[in-house]
Every structure is written in C-alpha cells, then in structure tokens.
JSON list of C-alpha atoms in Angstrom, two decimals:
[
{"chain": "A", "resi": 3, "resn": "MET", "atom": "CA", "xyz": [-24.07, -69.56, 48.04]},
{"chain": "A", "resi": 4, "resn": "PHE", "atom": "CA", "xyz": [-27.48, -69.53, 49.70]},
{"chain": "A", "resi": 5, "resn": "GLN", "atom": "CA", "xyz": [-25.85, -69.24, 53.10]},
{"chain": "A", "resi": 6, "resn": "THR", "atom": "CA", "xyz": [-23.77, -66.29, 51.88]},
{"chain": "A", "resi": 7, "resn": "LEU", "atom": "CA", "xyz": [-26.83, -64.47, 50.56]},
{"chain": "A", "resi": 8, "resn": "TYR", "atom": "CA", "xyz": [-28.66, -65.25, 53.78]},
{"chain": "A", "resi": 9, "resn": "SER", "atom": "CA", "xyz": [-25.81, -63.76, 55.82]},
{"chain": "A", "resi": 10, "resn": "TYR", "atom": "CA", "xyz": [-25.70, -60.63, 53.69]},
{"chain": "A", "resi": 11, "resn": "PHE", "atom": "CA", "xyz": [-29.48, -60.20, 53.89]},
{"chain": "A", "resi": 12, "resn": "TRP", "atom": "CA", "xyz": [-29.51, -60.39, 57.70]},
{"chain": "A", "resi": 13, "resn": "TRP", "atom": "CA", "xyz": [-26.31, -58.35, 58.13]},
{"chain": "A", "resi": 14, "resn": "GLU", "atom": "CA", "xyz": [-26.71, -56.67, 61.50]},
{"chain": "A", "resi": 15, "resn": "ARG", "atom": "CA", "xyz": [-25.24, -53.35, 60.36]},
{"chain": "A", "resi": 16, "resn": "LEU", "atom": "CA", "xyz": [-27.97, -53.18, 57.73]},
{"chain": "A", "resi": 17, "resn": "TRP", "atom": "CA", "xyz": [-30.84, -53.72, 60.15]},
{"chain": "A", "resi": 18, "resn": "LEU", "atom": "CA", "xyz": [-29.72, -52.60, 63.60]},
{"chain": "A", "resi": 19, "resn": "PRO", "atom": "CA", "xyz": [-28.08, -49.56, 65.20]},
{"chain": "A", "resi": 20, "resn": "ALA", "atom": "CA", "xyz": [-24.37, -49.75, 66.05]},
{"chain": "A", "resi": 21, "resn": "ASN", "atom": "CA", "xyz": [-23.26, -52.01, 68.93]},
{"chain": "A", "resi": 22, "resn": "LEU", "atom": "CA", "xyz": [-26.41, -54.16, 68.70]},
{"chain": "A", "resi": 23, "resn": "THR", "atom": "CA", "xyz": [-26.74, -57.72, 67.40]},
{"chain": "A", "resi": 24, "resn": "TRP", "atom": "CA", "xyz": [-29.65, -60.08, 66.75]},
{"chain": "A", "resi": 25, "resn": "ALA", "atom": "CA", "xyz": [-28.77, -61.75, 70.05]},
{"chain": "A", "resi": 26, "resn": "ASP", "atom": "CA", "xyz": [-29.92, -58.59, 71.82]},
{"chain": "A", "resi": 27, "resn": "LEU", "atom": "CA", "xyz": [-33.40, -59.14, 70.38]},
{"chain": "A", "resi": 28, "resn": "GLU", "atom": "CA", "xyz": [-33.84, -62.70, 71.59]},
{"chain": "A", "resi": 29, "resn": "ASP", "atom": "CA", "xyz": [-36.78, -63.35, 73.93]},
{"chain": "A", "resi": 30, "resn": "ARG", "atom": "CA", "xyz": [-35.79, -63.24, 77.59]},
{"chain": "A", "resi": 31, "resn": "ASP", "atom": "CA", "xyz": [-37.17, -62.30, 80.99]},
{"chain": "A", "resi": 32, "resn": "GLY", "atom": "CA", "xyz": [-40.74, -62.39, 79.70]},
{"chain": "A", "resi": 33, "resn": "ARG", "atom": "CA", "xyz": [-39.99, -59.84, 76.95]},
{"chain": "A", "resi": 34, "resn": "VAL", "atom": "CA", "xyz": [-40.90, -60.90, 73.40]},
{"chain": "A", "resi": 35, "resn": "TYR", "atom": "CA", "xyz": [-39.42, -59.32, 70.28]},
{"chain": "A", "resi": 36, "resn": "ALA", "atom": "CA", "xyz": [-40.46, -59.37, 66.62]},
{"chain": "A", "resi": 37, "resn": "LYS", "atom": "CA", "xyz": [-38.95, -62.23, 64.59]},
{"chain": "A", "resi": 38, "resn": "ALA", "atom": "CA", "xyz": [-39.11, -63.04, 60.89]},
{"chain": "A", "resi": 39, "resn": "SER", "atom": "CA", "xyz": [-40.41, -66.54, 61.63]},
{"chain": "A", "resi": 40, "resn": "ASP", "atom": "CA", "xyz": [-43.54, -65.00, 63.17]},
{"chain": "A", "resi": 41, "resn": "LEU", "atom": "CA", "xyz": [-44.80, -64.16, 59.69]},
{"chain": "A", "resi": 42, "resn": "TYR", "atom": "CA", "xyz": [-45.17, -67.77, 58.54]},
{"chain": "A", "resi": 43, "resn": "ILE", "atom": "CA", "xyz": [-48.62, -67.84, 60.12]},
{"chain": "A", "resi": 44, "resn": "THR", "atom": "CA", "xyz": [-49.87, -65.15, 57.74]},
{"chain": "A", "resi": 45, "resn": "LEU", "atom": "CA", "xyz": [-50.09, -67.52, 54.75]},
{"chain": "A", "resi": 46, "resn": "PRO", "atom": "CA", "xyz": [-52.58, -70.00, 56.30]},
{"chain": "A", "resi": 47, "resn": "LEU", "atom": "CA", "xyz": [-54.43, -67.01, 57.77]},
{"chain": "A", "resi": 48, "resn": "ALA", "atom": "CA", "xyz": [-54.67, -65.52, 54.27]},
{"chain": "A", "resi": 49, "resn": "PHE", "atom": "CA", "xyz": [-56.47, -68.64, 53.02]},
{"chain": "A", "resi": 50, "resn": "LEU", "atom": "CA", "xyz": [-58.73, -68.48, 56.07]},
{"chain": "A", "resi": 51, "resn": "PHE", "atom": "CA", "xyz": [-59.55, -64.90, 55.05]},
{"chain": "A", "resi": 52, "resn": "LEU", "atom": "CA", "xyz": [-60.57, -66.18, 51.60]},
{"chain": "A", "resi": 53, "resn": "VAL", "atom": "CA", "xyz": [-62.98, -68.66, 53.22]},
{"chain": "A", "resi": 54, "resn": "VAL", "atom": "CA", "xyz": [-64.41, -66.00, 55.53]},
{"chain": "A", "resi": 55, "resn": "ARG", "atom": "CA", "xyz": [-64.78, -63.64, 52.59]},
{"chain": "A", "resi": 56, "resn": "HIS", "atom": "CA", "xyz": [-66.72, -66.24, 50.59]},
{"chain": "A", "resi": 57, "resn": "LEU", "atom": "CA", "xyz": [-69.08, -66.86, 53.51]},
{"chain": "A", "resi": 58, "resn": "PHE", "atom": "CA", "xyz": [-69.50, -63.12, 54.09]},
{"chain": "A", "resi": 59, "resn": "GLU", "atom": "CA", "xyz": [-70.30, -62.37, 50.45]},
{"chain": "A", "resi": 60, "resn": "THR", "atom": "CA", "xyz": [-72.73, -65.29, 50.25]},
{"chain": "A", "resi": 61, "resn": "TYR", "atom": "CA", "xyz": [-74.62, -64.95, 53.52]},
{"chain": "A", "resi": 62, "resn": "VAL", "atom": "CA", "xyz": [-74.25, -61.25, 54.38]},
{"chain": "A", "resi": 63, "resn": "ALA", "atom": "CA", "xyz": [-73.46, -59.10, 51.35]},
{"chain": "A", "resi": 64, "resn": "THR", "atom": "CA", "xyz": [-75.85, -60.81, 48.92]},
{"chain": "A", "resi": 65, "resn": "PRO", "atom": "CA", "xyz": [-78.94, -60.54, 51.20]},
{"chain": "A", "resi": 66, "resn": "LEU", "atom": "CA", "xyz": [-77.89, -56.96, 52.02]},
{"chain": "A", "resi": 67, "resn": "ALA", "atom": "CA", "xyz": [-77.81, -56.17, 48.30]},
{"chain": "A", "resi": 68, "resn": "GLY", "atom": "CA", "xyz": [-81.39, -57.41, 48.05]},
{"chain": "A", "resi": 69, "resn": "LEU", "atom": "CA", "xyz": [-82.48, -55.24, 50.97]},
{"chain": "A", "resi": 70, "resn": "LEU", "atom": "CA", "xyz": [-80.83, -52.18, 49.39]},
{"chain": "A", "resi": 71, "resn": "ASN", "atom": "CA", "xyz": [-82.46, -52.95, 46.05]},
{"chain": "A", "resi": 72, "resn": "VAL", "atom": "CA", "xyz": [-79.17, -53.45, 44.21]},
{"chain": "A", "resi": 73, "resn": "LYS", "atom": "CA", "xyz": [-80.34, -54.73, 40.84]},
{"chain": "A", "resi": 74, "resn": "GLU", "atom": "CA", "xyz": [-78.55, -56.00, 37.79]},
{"chain": "A", "resi": 75, "resn": "LYS", "atom": "CA", "xyz": [-78.87, -54.21, 34.47]},
{"chain": "A", "resi": 76, "resn": "VAL", "atom": "CA", "xyz": [-80.32, -56.23, 31.63]},
{"chain": "A", "resi": 77, "resn": "ARG", "atom": "CA", "xyz": [-77.51, -56.93, 29.17]},
{"chain": "A", "resi": 78, "resn": "LEU", "atom": "CA", "xyz": [-78.09, -58.22, 25.67]},
{"chain": "A", "resi": 79, "resn": "LYS", "atom": "CA", "xyz": [-75.90, -61.23, 24.90]},
{"chain": "A", "resi": 80, "resn": "ALA", "atom": "CA", "xyz": [-73.83, -61.49, 21.75]},
{"chain": "A", "resi": 81, "resn": "THR", "atom": "CA", "xyz": [-75.02, -64.08, 19.26]},
{"chain": "A", "resi": 82, "resn": "PRO", "atom": "CA", "xyz": [-72.64, -67.08, 19.19]},
{"chain": "A", "resi": 83, "resn": "ASN", "atom": "CA", "xyz": [-70.16, -66.61, 16.33]},
{"chain": "A", "resi": 84, "resn": "ALA", "atom": "CA", "xyz": [-67.01, -68.75, 16.16]},
{"chain": "A", "resi": 85, "resn": "VAL", "atom": "CA", "xyz": [-65.05, -66.35, 13.92]},
{"chain": "A", "resi": 86, "resn": "LEU", "atom": "CA", "xyz": [-65.70, -63.29, 16.03]},
{"chain": "A", "resi": 87, "resn": "GLU", "atom": "CA", "xyz": [-65.24, -65.18, 19.31]},
{"chain": "A", "resi": 88, "resn": "LYS", "atom": "CA", "xyz": [-61.82, -66.46, 18.21]},
{"chain": "A", "resi": 89, "resn": "PHE", "atom": "CA", "xyz": [-60.68, -62.93, 17.33]},
{"chain": "A", "resi": 90, "resn": "TYR", "atom": "CA", "xyz": [-62.09, -61.58, 20.60]},
{"chain": "A", "resi": 91, "resn": "ALA", "atom": "CA", "xyz": [-60.29, -64.16, 22.72]},
{"chain": "A", "resi": 92, "resn": "ALA", "atom": "CA", "xyz": [-56.97, -64.33, 20.88]},
{"chain": "A", "resi": 93, "resn": "THR", "atom": "CA", "xyz": [-56.39, -60.94, 19.25]},
{"chain": "A", "resi": 94, "resn": "SER", "atom": "CA", "xyz": [-58.31, -57.96, 20.61]},
{"chain": "A", "resi": 95, "resn": "LYS", "atom": "CA", "xyz": [-61.53, -56.98, 22.34]},
{"chain": "A", "resi": 96, "resn": "HIS", "atom": "CA", "xyz": [-61.42, -53.64, 20.54]},
{"chain": "A", "resi": 97, "resn": "PRO", "atom": "CA", "xyz": [-60.84, -54.35, 16.84]},
{"chain": "A", "resi": 98, "resn": "LYS", "atom": "CA", "xyz": [-59.65, -51.57, 14.56]},
{"chain": "A", "resi": 99, "resn": "GLN", "atom": "CA", "xyz": [-61.70, -50.52, 11.55]},
{"chain": "A", "resi": 100, "resn": "ALA", "atom": "CA", "xyz": [-59.58, -52.64, 9.20]},
{"chain": "A", "resi": 101, "resn": "ASP", "atom": "CA", "xyz": [-60.11, -55.66, 11.47]},
{"chain": "A", "resi": 102, "resn": "VAL", "atom": "CA", "xyz": [-63.85, -55.03, 11.57]},
{"chain": "A", "resi": 103, "resn": "GLU", "atom": "CA", "xyz": [-64.04, -55.02, 7.77]},
{"chain": "A", "resi": 104, "resn": "MET", "atom": "CA", "xyz": [-61.96, -58.20, 7.57]},
{"chain": "A", "resi": 105, "resn": "LEU", "atom": "CA", "xyz": [-64.14, -59.93, 10.17]},
{"chain": "A", "resi": 106, "resn": "SER", "atom": "CA", "xyz": [-67.24, -58.80, 8.31]},
{"chain": "A", "resi": 107, "resn": "LYS", "atom": "CA", "xyz": [-66.11, -60.68, 5.22]},
{"chain": "A", "resi": 108, "resn": "LYS", "atom": "CA", "xyz": [-65.07, -63.79, 7.16]},
{"chain": "A", "resi": 109, "resn": "SER", "atom": "CA", "xyz": [-68.19, -64.03, 9.32]},
{"chain": "A", "resi": 110, "resn": "GLY", "atom": "CA", "xyz": [-70.76, -62.98, 6.73]},
{"chain": "A", "resi": 111, "resn": "CYS", "atom": "CA", "xyz": [-72.00, -60.17, 8.98]},
{"chain": "A", "resi": 112, "resn": "THR", "atom": "CA", "xyz": [-72.25, -56.52, 8.10]},
{"chain": "A", "resi": 113, "resn": "VAL", "atom": "CA", "xyz": [-69.75, -54.05, 9.55]},
{"chain": "A", "resi": 114, "resn": "ARG", "atom": "CA", "xyz": [-72.43, -52.66, 11.86]},
{"chain": "A", "resi": 115, "resn": "GLN", "atom": "CA", "xyz": [-73.34, -56.15, 13.07]},
{"chain": "A", "resi": 116, "resn": "VAL", "atom": "CA", "xyz": [-69.67, -56.89, 13.86]},
{"chain": "A", "resi": 117, "resn": "GLU", "atom": "CA", "xyz": [-69.34, -53.65, 15.83]},
{"chain": "A", "resi": 118, "resn": "ARG", "atom": "CA", "xyz": [-72.54, -54.41, 17.73]},
{"chain": "A", "resi": 119, "resn": "TRP", "atom": "CA", "xyz": [-71.36, -57.96, 18.44]},
{"chain": "A", "resi": 120, "resn": "PHE", "atom": "CA", "xyz": [-68.09, -56.74, 20.00]},
{"chain": "A", "resi": 121, "resn": "ARG", "atom": "CA", "xyz": [-69.89, -54.13, 22.07]},
{"chain": "A", "resi": 122, "resn": "ARG", "atom": "CA", "xyz": [-72.30, -56.73, 23.48]},
{"chain": "A", "resi": 123, "resn": "ARG", "atom": "CA", "xyz": [-69.49, -59.25, 23.98]},
{"chain": "A", "resi": 124, "resn": "ARG", "atom": "CA", "xyz": [-67.48, -56.73, 26.03]},
{"chain": "A", "resi": 125, "resn": "ASN", "atom": "CA", "xyz": [-70.56, -55.98, 28.12]},
{"chain": "A", "resi": 126, "resn": "GLN", "atom": "CA", "xyz": [-70.88, -59.68, 28.91]},
{"chain": "A", "resi": 127, "resn": "ASP", "atom": "CA", "xyz": [-67.41, -59.69, 30.46]},
{"chain": "A", "resi": 128, "resn": "ARG", "atom": "CA", "xyz": [-68.01, -56.67, 32.63]},
{"chain": "A", "resi": 129, "resn": "PRO", "atom": "CA", "xyz": [-68.44, -57.55, 36.32]},
{"chain": "A", "resi": 130, "resn": "SER", "atom": "CA", "xyz": [-71.99, -57.46, 37.57]},
{"chain": "A", "resi": 131, "resn": "LEU", "atom": "CA", "xyz": [-73.22, -54.78, 39.94]},
{"chain": "A", "resi": 132, "resn": "LEU", "atom": "CA", "xyz": [-73.80, -57.47, 42.58]},
{"chain": "A", "resi": 133, "resn": "LYS", "atom": "CA", "xyz": [-70.20, -58.66, 42.31]},
{"chain": "A", "resi": 134, "resn": "LYS", "atom": "CA", "xyz": [-68.94, -55.09, 42.77]},
{"chain": "A", "resi": 135, "resn": "PHE", "atom": "CA", "xyz": [-71.26, -54.57, 45.74]},
{"chain": "A", "resi": 136, "resn": "ARG", "atom": "CA", "xyz": [-70.15, -57.77, 47.47]},
{"chain": "A", "resi": 137, "resn": "GLU", "atom": "CA", "xyz": [-66.46, -56.96, 47.00]},
{"chain": "A", "resi": 138, "resn": "ALA", "atom": "CA", "xyz": [-66.89, -53.38, 48.23]},
{"chain": "A", "resi": 139, "resn": "SER", "atom": "CA", "xyz": [-68.93, -54.59, 51.23]},
{"chain": "A", "resi": 140, "resn": "TRP", "atom": "CA", "xyz": [-66.22, -57.05, 52.21]},
{"chain": "A", "resi": 141, "resn": "ARG", "atom": "CA", "xyz": [-63.44, -54.46, 52.04]},
{"chain": "A", "resi": 142, "resn": "PHE", "atom": "CA", "xyz": [-65.50, -51.85, 53.86]},
{"chain": "A", "resi": 143, "resn": "THR", "atom": "CA", "xyz": [-66.31, -54.31, 56.65]},
{"chain": "A", "resi": 144, "resn": "PHE", "atom": "CA", "xyz": [-62.69, -55.40, 57.06]},
{"chain": "A", "resi": 145, "resn": "TYR", "atom": "CA", "xyz": [-61.24, -51.89, 57.08]},
{"chain": "A", "resi": 146, "resn": "LEU", "atom": "CA", "xyz": [-63.89, -50.68, 59.52]},
{"chain": "A", "resi": 147, "resn": "ILE", "atom": "CA", "xyz": [-63.22, -53.54, 61.95]},
{"chain": "A", "resi": 148, "resn": "ALA", "atom": "CA", "xyz": [-59.44, -53.27, 61.44]},
{"chain": "A", "resi": 149, "resn": "PHE", "atom": "CA", "xyz": [-59.49, -49.53, 62.16]},
{"chain": "A", "resi": 150, "resn": "ILE", "atom": "CA", "xyz": [-61.53, -49.98, 65.33]},
{"chain": "A", "resi": 151, "resn": "ALA", "atom": "CA", "xyz": [-59.27, -52.84, 66.46]},
{"chain": "A", "resi": 152, "resn": "GLY", "atom": "CA", "xyz": [-56.16, -50.83, 65.57]},
{"chain": "A", "resi": 153, "resn": "MET", "atom": "CA", "xyz": [-57.33, -47.89, 67.63]},
{"chain": "A", "resi": 154, "resn": "ALA", "atom": "CA", "xyz": [-58.03, -50.22, 70.54]},
{"chain": "A", "resi": 155, "resn": "VAL", "atom": "CA", "xyz": [-54.47, -51.52, 70.24]},
{"chain": "A", "resi": 156, "resn": "ILE", "atom": "CA", "xyz": [-52.72, -48.13, 70.21]},
{"chain": "A", "resi": 157, "resn": "VAL", "atom": "CA", "xyz": [-55.02, -45.55, 71.83]},
{"chain": "A", "resi": 158, "resn": "ASP", "atom": "CA", "xyz": [-53.76, -46.30, 75.34]},
{"chain": "A", "resi": 159, "resn": "LYS", "atom": "CA", "xyz": [-50.08, -46.33, 74.35]},
{"chain": "A", "resi": 160, "resn": "PRO", "atom": "CA", "xyz": [-47.83, -43.32, 75.10]},
{"chain": "A", "resi": 161, "resn": "TRP", "atom": "CA", "xyz": [-46.51, -43.19, 71.51]},
{"chain": "A", "resi": 162, "resn": "PHE", "atom": "CA", "xyz": [-50.04, -42.50, 70.25]},
{"chain": "A", "resi": 163, "resn": "TYR", "atom": "CA", "xyz": [-49.83, -39.08, 71.88]},
{"chain": "A", "resi": 164, "resn": "ASP", "atom": "CA", "xyz": [-46.07, -38.44, 71.81]},
{"chain": "A", "resi": 165, "resn": "LEU", "atom": "CA", "xyz": [-44.19, -39.57, 68.68]},
{"chain": "A", "resi": 166, "resn": "ARG", "atom": "CA", "xyz": [-40.88, -39.36, 70.53]},
{"chain": "A", "resi": 167, "resn": "GLU", "atom": "CA", "xyz": [-42.00, -42.47, 72.41]},
{"chain": "A", "resi": 168, "resn": "VAL", "atom": "CA", "xyz": [-42.00, -44.38, 69.10]},
{"chain": "A", "resi": 169, "resn": "TRP", "atom": "CA", "xyz": [-38.19, -44.39, 69.11]},
{"chain": "A", "resi": 170, "resn": "LYS", "atom": "CA", "xyz": [-37.53, -44.52, 72.85]},
{"chain": "A", "resi": 171, "resn": "GLY", "atom": "CA", "xyz": [-35.16, -47.43, 73.46]},
{"chain": "A", "resi": 172, "resn": "TYR", "atom": "CA", "xyz": [-35.36, -48.59, 69.83]},
{"chain": "A", "resi": 173, "resn": "PRO", "atom": "CA", "xyz": [-34.90, -51.36, 68.81]},
{"chain": "A", "resi": 174, "resn": "ILE", "atom": "CA", "xyz": [-35.07, -52.94, 72.26]},
{"chain": "A", "resi": 175, "resn": "GLN", "atom": "CA", "xyz": [-38.86, -52.71, 72.33]},
{"chain": "A", "resi": 176, "resn": "SER", "atom": "CA", "xyz": [-40.87, -55.77, 73.28]},
{"chain": "A", "resi": 177, "resn": "VAL", "atom": "CA", "xyz": [-43.95, -56.68, 71.25]},
{"chain": "A", "resi": 178, "resn": "LEU", "atom": "CA", "xyz": [-47.33, -56.96, 72.94]},
{"chain": "A", "resi": 179, "resn": "PRO", "atom": "CA", "xyz": [-49.77, -59.74, 71.95]},
{"chain": "A", "resi": 180, "resn": "SER", "atom": "CA", "xyz": [-52.24, -57.12, 70.64]},
{"chain": "A", "resi": 181, "resn": "GLN", "atom": "CA", "xyz": [-49.55, -55.63, 68.39]},
{"chain": "A", "resi": 182, "resn": "TYR", "atom": "CA", "xyz": [-48.58, -59.09, 67.16]},
{"chain": "A", "resi": 183, "resn": "TRP", "atom": "CA", "xyz": [-52.11, -59.98, 66.12]},
{"chain": "A", "resi": 184, "resn": "TYR", "atom": "CA", "xyz": [-52.73, -56.58, 64.57]},
{"chain": "A", "resi": 185, "resn": "TYR", "atom": "CA", "xyz": [-49.70, -57.09, 62.34]},
{"chain": "A", "resi": 186, "resn": "MET", "atom": "CA", "xyz": [-50.52, -60.71, 61.48]},
{"chain": "A", "resi": 187, "resn": "ILE", "atom": "CA", "xyz": [-54.13, -59.94, 60.56]},
{"chain": "A", "resi": 188, "resn": "GLU", "atom": "CA", "xyz": [-53.24, -56.92, 58.44]},
{"chain": "A", "resi": 189, "resn": "LEU", "atom": "CA", "xyz": [-50.52, -58.80, 56.56]},
{"chain": "A", "resi": 190, "resn": "SER", "atom": "CA", "xyz": [-52.76, -61.85, 56.09]},
{"chain": "A", "resi": 191, "resn": "PHE", "atom": "CA", "xyz": [-55.49, -59.65, 54.63]},
{"chain": "A", "resi": 192, "resn": "TYR", "atom": "CA", "xyz": [-53.15, -58.18, 52.00]},
{"chain": "A", "resi": 193, "resn": "TRP", "atom": "CA", "xyz": [-51.90, -61.66, 51.12]},
{"chain": "A", "resi": 194, "resn": "SER", "atom": "CA", "xyz": [-55.54, -62.67, 50.58]},
{"chain": "A", "resi": 195, "resn": "LEU", "atom": "CA", "xyz": [-56.10, -59.63, 48.33]},
{"chain": "A", "resi": 196, "resn": "LEU", "atom": "CA", "xyz": [-53.07, -60.62, 46.27]},
{"chain": "A", "resi": 197, "resn": "PHE", "atom": "CA", "xyz": [-54.30, -64.23, 45.97]},
{"chain": "A", "resi": 198, "resn": "SER", "atom": "CA", "xyz": [-57.80, -63.17, 44.91]},
{"chain": "A", "resi": 199, "resn": "ILE", "atom": "CA", "xyz": [-56.91, -60.28, 42.60]},
{"chain": "A", "resi": 200, "resn": "ALA", "atom": "CA", "xyz": [-57.33, -62.40, 39.47]},
{"chain": "A", "resi": 201, "resn": "SER", "atom": "CA", "xyz": [-60.95, -63.20, 40.36]},
{"chain": "A", "resi": 202, "resn": "ASP", "atom": "CA", "xyz": [-61.85, -59.78, 41.76]},
{"chain": "A", "resi": 203, "resn": "VAL", "atom": "CA", "xyz": [-63.40, -56.97, 39.74]},
{"chain": "A", "resi": 204, "resn": "LYS", "atom": "CA", "xyz": [-60.75, -56.13, 37.15]},
{"chain": "A", "resi": 205, "resn": "ARG", "atom": "CA", "xyz": [-60.24, -52.38, 37.02]},
{"chain": "A", "resi": 206, "resn": "LYS", "atom": "CA", "xyz": [-58.19, -50.19, 34.74]},
{"chain": "A", "resi": 207, "resn": "ASP", "atom": "CA", "xyz": [-55.44, -49.99, 37.38]},
{"chain": "A", "resi": 208, "resn": "PHE", "atom": "CA", "xyz": [-55.10, -53.80, 37.62]},
{"chain": "A", "resi": 209, "resn": "LYS", "atom": "CA", "xyz": [-51.29, -53.75, 37.34]},
{"chain": "A", "resi": 210, "resn": "GLU", "atom": "CA", "xyz": [-51.04, -50.89, 39.81]},
{"chain": "A", "resi": 211, "resn": "GLN", "atom": "CA", "xyz": [-53.18, -52.87, 42.26]},
{"chain": "A", "resi": 212, "resn": "ILE", "atom": "CA", "xyz": [-50.77, -55.81, 42.09]},
{"chain": "A", "resi": 213, "resn": "ILE", "atom": "CA", "xyz": [-47.82, -53.47, 42.70]},
{"chain": "A", "resi": 214, "resn": "HIS", "atom": "CA", "xyz": [-49.70, -51.87, 45.60]},
{"chain": "A", "resi": 215, "resn": "HIS", "atom": "CA", "xyz": [-50.43, -55.20, 47.30]},
{"chain": "A", "resi": 216, "resn": "VAL", "atom": "CA", "xyz": [-46.86, -56.45, 46.85]},
{"chain": "A", "resi": 217, "resn": "ALA", "atom": "CA", "xyz": [-45.42, -53.15, 48.12]},
{"chain": "A", "resi": 218, "resn": "THR", "atom": "CA", "xyz": [-47.73, -53.22, 51.16]},
{"chain": "A", "resi": 219, "resn": "ILE", "atom": "CA", "xyz": [-46.74, -56.81, 51.99]},
{"chain": "A", "resi": 220, "resn": "ILE", "atom": "CA", "xyz": [-43.04, -55.89, 51.72]},
{"chain": "A", "resi": 221, "resn": "LEU", "atom": "CA", "xyz": [-43.43, -52.77, 53.86]},
{"chain": "A", "resi": 222, "resn": "ILE", "atom": "CA", "xyz": [-45.37, -54.52, 56.62]},
{"chain": "A", "resi": 223, "resn": "SER", "atom": "CA", "xyz": [-42.96, -57.47, 56.62]},
{"chain": "A", "resi": 224, "resn": "PHE", "atom": "CA", "xyz": [-39.80, -55.37, 56.71]},
{"chain": "A", "resi": 225, "resn": "SER", "atom": "CA", "xyz": [-41.19, -53.09, 59.43]},
{"chain": "A", "resi": 226, "resn": "TRP", "atom": "CA", "xyz": [-41.77, -56.25, 61.48]},
{"chain": "A", "resi": 227, "resn": "PHE", "atom": "CA", "xyz": [-38.25, -57.58, 60.77]},
{"chain": "A", "resi": 228, "resn": "ALA", "atom": "CA", "xyz": [-36.66, -54.31, 61.88]},
{"chain": "A", "resi": 229, "resn": "ASN", "atom": "CA", "xyz": [-39.00, -53.98, 64.89]},
{"chain": "A", "resi": 230, "resn": "TYR", "atom": "CA", "xyz": [-40.64, -50.77, 63.67]},
{"chain": "A", "resi": 231, "resn": "VAL", "atom": "CA", "xyz": [-43.79, -52.08, 65.34]},
{"chain": "A", "resi": 232, "resn": "ARG", "atom": "CA", "xyz": [-44.78, -48.91, 67.17]},
{"chain": "A", "resi": 233, "resn": "ALA", "atom": "CA", "xyz": [-44.52, -46.80, 64.03]},
{"chain": "A", "resi": 234, "resn": "GLY", "atom": "CA", "xyz": [-46.08, -49.60, 61.95]},
{"chain": "A", "resi": 235, "resn": "THR", "atom": "CA", "xyz": [-49.23, -49.83, 64.06]},
{"chain": "A", "resi": 236, "resn": "LEU", "atom": "CA", "xyz": [-49.74, -46.06, 63.81]},
{"chain": "A", "resi": 237, "resn": "ILE", "atom": "CA", "xyz": [-49.32, -46.12, 60.02]},
{"chain": "A", "resi": 238, "resn": "MET", "atom": "CA", "xyz": [-51.62, -49.12, 59.54]},
{"chain": "A", "resi": 239, "resn": "ALA", "atom": "CA", "xyz": [-54.38, -47.48, 61.60]},
{"chain": "A", "resi": 240, "resn": "LEU", "atom": "CA", "xyz": [-54.01, -44.30, 59.56]},
{"chain": "A", "resi": 241, "resn": "HIS", "atom": "CA", "xyz": [-54.27, -46.19, 56.28]},
{"chain": "A", "resi": 242, "resn": "ASP", "atom": "CA", "xyz": [-57.21, -48.30, 57.49]},
{"chain": "A", "resi": 243, "resn": "SER", "atom": "CA", "xyz": [-59.14, -45.13, 58.27]},
{"chain": "A", "resi": 244, "resn": "SER", "atom": "CA", "xyz": [-58.59, -43.72, 54.77]},
{"chain": "A", "resi": 245, "resn": "ASP", "atom": "CA", "xyz": [-59.34, -47.08, 53.11]}
]
C-alpha cells in the first residue's frame, strides 16, 4: 500500500511536462538537478539554527537591549491563592462575572480582589519586553542577511532581469551550489521557527502563525521537488525584503 501511494505521489504526469520522466532529471555531465532527498539536511540545520539563535539572543541581542535602554516594566505579582490559581490554569484566564462571584465565596476574597488577582496574574504571563526585543532582533538579523545573500545569488542571473528566462528549458535546469544553499538555509530557518513557536512570544494570531510556517515549508519543499528553483529564489528574496 505504501509503495502504491509513493508511486501515485511521484507520478511523472503530475510533476513534469509531457514526454519527460524523472530519469531526465538525474545528475549527469556535471549538471546537478534538484532532488527530494536534498531536503533531509534541513532538519539538522534547523536545530543548528536554534543553537545559533540562543547564542545570538544571549550574547548579542541582550547586550544590545541594554545599550538601547530597553527596560522592563514593573509588574505587580498576584498573591498566591490555590483556588484562584486552579481556576486560572484549568478553566479560564478571563472569568465571567458569575465565576468571579463564585470564586469570591470559595477563596474568601472580595469580588474586586478576585478581579485584581486575575488582572495581575495575566500580566505575569505576558512576555517581557526583553524577550520581544531579542526575538525581533533575531528575525530582523536573519531576514536582513538572507535578503542580502539572496540578492547575491540571483542578481547576476538572466532571469532576474527577464522573467521569460525563468521558464527557458524548464524543467531541465541545473541547480547551482548557491541556489542549493539558499533553499536549504531558508527552509531550515522556517523549520526552526515551527519548532520554537511554542516558546516564542505568543501572539493573538498564534494558530495563523503555525499555518503560515507549515504552508511556507510545503511551498518551498514542493518548489524544490518540481525544480521551480529559479522562480523560488526570486520569490524568497522578495519575501525576505518585506519580512
């Protein structure tokens, strides 16, 4: 069954123009073509990105925050209360008025004290300004370097100036080492974002961020499988500039 699904997935009529087979895209005569197996390297590279990010945030972003006078706001901590903490963790961080009155009776606090406790408790869970700064610094640094590197990869190519060159001879288009590494680094970075999303600053669009990262990984991977490398490098450079 697995072999059948595998055959259907890599069906040549689905991926390639008529009269072409995967055999036509095998490396020969010094010409190298994009292969699905190339992408295995992106997973270990993603974990390497996580290590580099930790070092960057610790030894670059944190001192930079001090130089730019990025300071934390003083936040009042909620008084330890087992009843309120249990409701906060298991039921809701934003109790309704009926819940507030019920918790007031159970905890022995006034309604106003319960409301104040939940407000302070939510503030405790909010990411610090330093955490936001370090995360933003890391992303800014990566996208800046990736954009500059991407431009270096494509600025001297004919398809940068004439989009008709993107499809000239497609899909029999060999992959240059610079294009290979541009793809691998970009894909590895988005894998690392997906792996770290649970520990990153949690925004209101948390679910949308997960969908975005997954969609980006799929798009980059499939463009590599189908050898849309020329178009892919142009699109990645465009997105890096906006990011």
